[in-house]
C-alpha cells in the first residue's frame, strides 16, 4: 500500500513539474520538456495528455526542429480560468480580474467611507459581483479570489487586526466564500504587493527584496530567497510600526513615534495642514497642485516625507541586506520629489557595505502590485489543488 502511495506522490510531483515548465517556457515541445526535466519522453507524453484533457495546456502549430518531423508546440492555457485580486484600502477598493497569467481582463474600483465593517464588506462584495458579471467564459470560470488587507490575518483568513481600517476579528475569508462559493485567500496588502512585484514587476530577478507599500500607513512585504517571509506566525513586515522617534506621539497600534506617523500619506496630509494652514483633500490633489503650480512649499513637503522614508529604509537595509527595495502605493506618483531626498538620507546614514549592491526603485505596476499579488496567490491556490 505504501508503495502505491509513493508512486502517486511521484506522479503528482512530476505532473506539477511538467505544468510549471510549460508555464515558464512555452511554447515548448514534449521532447524539450523531457530533456530539460529529466523525465522520460513517455512520462512527459502521458502527463501532457492529462493537462490537455483538463484544459490547462493546448497544442499549437509547429516549432523548429533540427531535422525530421517538426514537433508540436505546447502552450499554457492562461485563459482556462480567471482570478480576482482585490486591494482593500482604508478608503478605496481596487478589484481586478486577470487570467491565470496575470493578464488583466477587467477592473472595478470604488471609494468607500469606511463607515462600518458591514458597509465595507458590502462594497467588497459589490466589486466581486461586478467582475463576475464581466468575466469571460472559460473552462474553469473564476477559480479564486485574493484579498490584500491593510492589517494582519490568521491562517483561516480572519482579519485579526487592521488598525487603520478599524477592524478586529473579522472573518473575511468565510464571509466572501459563503457569498460566492469561490475559494478566497486573505493576505496582508504589502505581502501581496511583494508577491505581485516578484511575479510581474521590478522584482522578477531579485531573490531578496523588500516591498514598501506607502498608503494611509506603511506596510512592508519581505521576500527572502525568492519566497515571501511571513515570520513564525504570519505577522512579519510590520515595519511601519518601528519607532523612529523615542518621544513621538502614540500610534493607533499602541506604540510611540512609529515610522508611518512620519512617512505615510496620512503624515503628508497632516504636515500639509500644519505648514500650509489648510487641509488638502488627498494626496492626489497635493500632487496636482505641485505639478501645476510648482509650489516650493508643496515640493518641500514631499522632500521632508522622502527624508523620513529614507530613515526607515536605512533600518530595513541594516536589518535585511536586500538587493532591491521597491516603493509602491499611490505615493509612487510623487517619485520625482521623493527620489532624491530618499537617496541622500540613505547615503548619509547607511553603513558603507550594504549600500553598494542595493537598488531602490519605485513600482512600475501603476498601483497594481497588491491586486496582482492577491490574484497570483489565488491562482497559486487553484494550481495547488489541481496538482494534488
Ligand atoms: Zn504604530
PDB file of N, CA, C and O and ligand atoms in Angstrom, residues 163-164 238-243 249-261, ligand 1:
ATOM      1  N   UNK A 163      -5.579  48.182  12.063  1.00  0.00           N
ATOM      2  CA  UNK A 163      -5.822  49.401  12.845  1.00  0.00           C
ATOM      3  C   UNK A 163      -6.317  50.584  12.016  1.00  0.00           C
ATOM      4  O   UNK A 163      -7.205  51.316  12.460  1.00  0.00           O
ATOM      5  N   UNK A 164      -5.774  50.760  10.805  1.00  0.00           N
ATOM      6  CA  UNK A 164      -6.191  51.920  10.012  1.00  0.00           C
ATOM      7  C   UNK A 164      -7.584  51.754   9.411  1.00  0.00           C
ATOM      8  O   UNK A 164      -8.204  52.707   8.970  1.00  0.00           O
ATOM      9  N   UNK A 238       5.700  44.292   9.778  1.00  0.00           N
ATOM     10  CA  UNK A 238       5.021  45.450  10.378  1.00  0.00           C
ATOM     11  C   UNK A 238       6.047  46.554  10.687  1.00  0.00           C
ATOM     12  O   UNK A 238       6.082  47.123  11.791  1.00  0.00           O
ATOM     13  N   UNK A 239       6.866  46.832   9.700  1.00  0.00           N
ATOM     14  CA  UNK A 239       7.983  47.756   9.909  1.00  0.00           C
ATOM     15  C   UNK A 239       7.490  49.203   9.966  1.00  0.00           C
ATOM     16  O   UNK A 239       8.171  50.076  10.485  1.00  0.00           O
ATOM     17  N   UNK A 240       6.295  49.445   9.466  1.00  0.00           N
ATOM     18  CA  UNK A 240       5.694  50.774   9.600  1.00  0.00           C
ATOM     19  C   UNK A 240       5.522  51.167  11.054  1.00  0.00           C
ATOM     20  O   UNK A 240       5.387  52.345  11.383  1.00  0.00           O
ATOM     21  N   UNK A 241       5.531  50.156  11.929  1.00  0.00           N
ATOM     22  CA  UNK A 241       5.367  50.433  13.366  1.00  0.00           C
ATOM     23  C   UNK A 241       6.685  50.342  14.125  1.00  0.00           C
ATOM     24  O   UNK A 241       6.685  50.139  15.342  1.00  0.00           O
ATOM     25  N   UNK A 242       7.803  50.490  13.432  1.00  0.00           N
ATOM     26  CA  UNK A 242       9.074  50.650  14.153  1.00  0.00           C
ATOM     27  C   UNK A 242       9.122  52.099  14.637  1.00  0.00           C
ATOM     28  O   UNK A 242       8.769  53.029  13.910  1.00  0.00           O
ATOM     29  N   UNK A 243       9.573  52.291  15.871  1.00  0.00           N
ATOM     30  CA  UNK A 243       9.706  53.660  16.394  1.00  0.00           C
ATOM     31  C   UNK A 243      10.897  54.337  15.738  1.00  0.00           C
ATOM     32  O   UNK A 243      11.989  53.778  15.722  1.00  0.00           O
ATOM     33  N   UNK A 249       4.515  60.871  19.084  1.00  0.00           N
ATOM     34  CA  UNK A 249       3.129  60.674  19.524  1.00  0.00           C
ATOM     35  C   UNK A 249       2.728  59.197  19.482  1.00  0.00           C
ATOM     36  O   UNK A 249       3.394  58.393  18.845  1.00  0.00           O
ATOM     37  N   UNK A 250       1.649  58.885  20.170  1.00  0.00           N
ATOM     38  CA  UNK A 250       1.193  57.494  20.176  1.00  0.00           C
ATOM     39  C   UNK A 250       0.492  57.161  18.854  1.00  0.00           C
ATOM     40  O   UNK A 250      -0.268  57.962  18.311  1.00  0.00           O
ATOM     41  N   UNK A 251       0.792  55.981  18.362  1.00  0.00           N
ATOM     42  CA  UNK A 251       0.214  55.488  17.103  1.00  0.00           C
ATOM     43  C   UNK A 251      -1.030  54.660  17.420  1.00  0.00           C
ATOM     44  O   UNK A 251      -1.208  54.213  18.556  1.00  0.00           O
ATOM     45  N   UNK A 252      -1.849  54.411  16.383  1.00  0.00           N
ATOM     46  CA  UNK A 252      -3.036  53.583  16.593  1.00  0.00           C
ATOM     47  C   UNK A 252      -2.696  52.153  17.002  1.00  0.00           C
ATOM     48  O   UNK A 252      -3.511  51.427  17.535  1.00  0.00           O
ATOM     49  N   UNK A 253      -1.441  51.760  16.740  1.00  0.00           N
ATOM     50  CA  UNK A 253      -1.021  50.400  17.112  1.00  0.00           C
ATOM     51  C   UNK A 253      -0.705  50.291  18.597  1.00  0.00           C
ATOM     52  O   UNK A 253      -0.556  49.189  19.118  1.00  0.00           O
ATOM     53  N   UNK A 254      -0.555  51.438  19.286  1.00  0.00           N
ATOM     54  CA  UNK A 254      -0.211  51.412  20.716  1.00  0.00           C
ATOM     55  C   UNK A 254       1.222  51.845  20.978  1.00  0.00           C
ATOM     56  O   UNK A 254       1.551  52.305  22.066  1.00  0.00           O
ATOM     57  N   UNK A 255       2.087  51.695  19.969  1.00  0.00           N
ATOM     58  CA  UNK A 255       3.491  52.103  20.105  1.00  0.00           C
ATOM     59  C   UNK A 255       3.598  53.633  19.934  1.00  0.00           C
ATOM     60  O   UNK A 255       2.610  54.300  19.606  1.00  0.00           O
ATOM     61  N   UNK A 256       4.793  54.163  20.134  1.00  0.00           N
ATOM     62  CA  UNK A 256       5.005  55.615  20.019  1.00  0.00           C
ATOM     63  C   UNK A 256       6.017  55.932  18.918  1.00  0.00           C
ATOM     64  O   UNK A 256       6.987  55.201  18.744  1.00  0.00           O
ATOM     65  N   UNK A 257       5.802  57.057  18.229  1.00  0.00           N
ATOM     66  CA  UNK A 257       6.788  57.531  17.249  1.00  0.00           C
ATOM     67  C   UNK A 257       6.994  56.585  16.077  1.00  0.00           C
ATOM     68  O   UNK A 257       8.096  56.499  15.530  1.00  0.00           O
ATOM     69  N   UNK A 258       5.937  55.868  15.672  1.00  0.00           N
ATOM     70  CA  UNK A 258       6.071  54.879  14.589  1.00  0.00           C
ATOM     71  C   UNK A 258       6.438  55.561  13.264  1.00  0.00           C
ATOM     72  O   UNK A 258       5.994  56.673  12.977  1.00  0.00           O
ATOM     73  N   UNK A 259       7.205  54.828  12.445  1.00  0.00           N
ATOM     74  CA  UNK A 259       7.663  55.331  11.143  1.00  0.00           C
ATOM     75  C   UNK A 259       6.495  55.867  10.315  1.00  0.00           C
ATOM     76  O   UNK A 259       6.585  56.903   9.679  1.00  0.00           O
ATOM     77  N   UNK A 260       5.359  55.134  10.328  1.00  0.00           N
ATOM     78  CA  UNK A 260       4.258  55.549   9.459  1.00  0.00           C
ATOM     79  C   UNK A 260       3.614  56.869   9.892  1.00  0.00           C
ATOM     80  O   UNK A 260       2.913  57.502   9.119  1.00  0.00           O
ATOM     81  N   UNK A 261       3.887  57.297  11.128  1.00  0.00           N
ATOM     82  CA  UNK A 261       3.373  58.609  11.547  1.00  0.00           C
ATOM     83  C   UNK A 261       4.147  59.742  10.869  1.00  0.00           C
ATOM     84  O   UNK A 261       3.737  60.902  10.900  1.00  0.00           O
TER      85      UNK A 261
HETATM   86 ZN1  LIG B   1       2.360  52.110  15.135  1.00  0.00          ZN
END
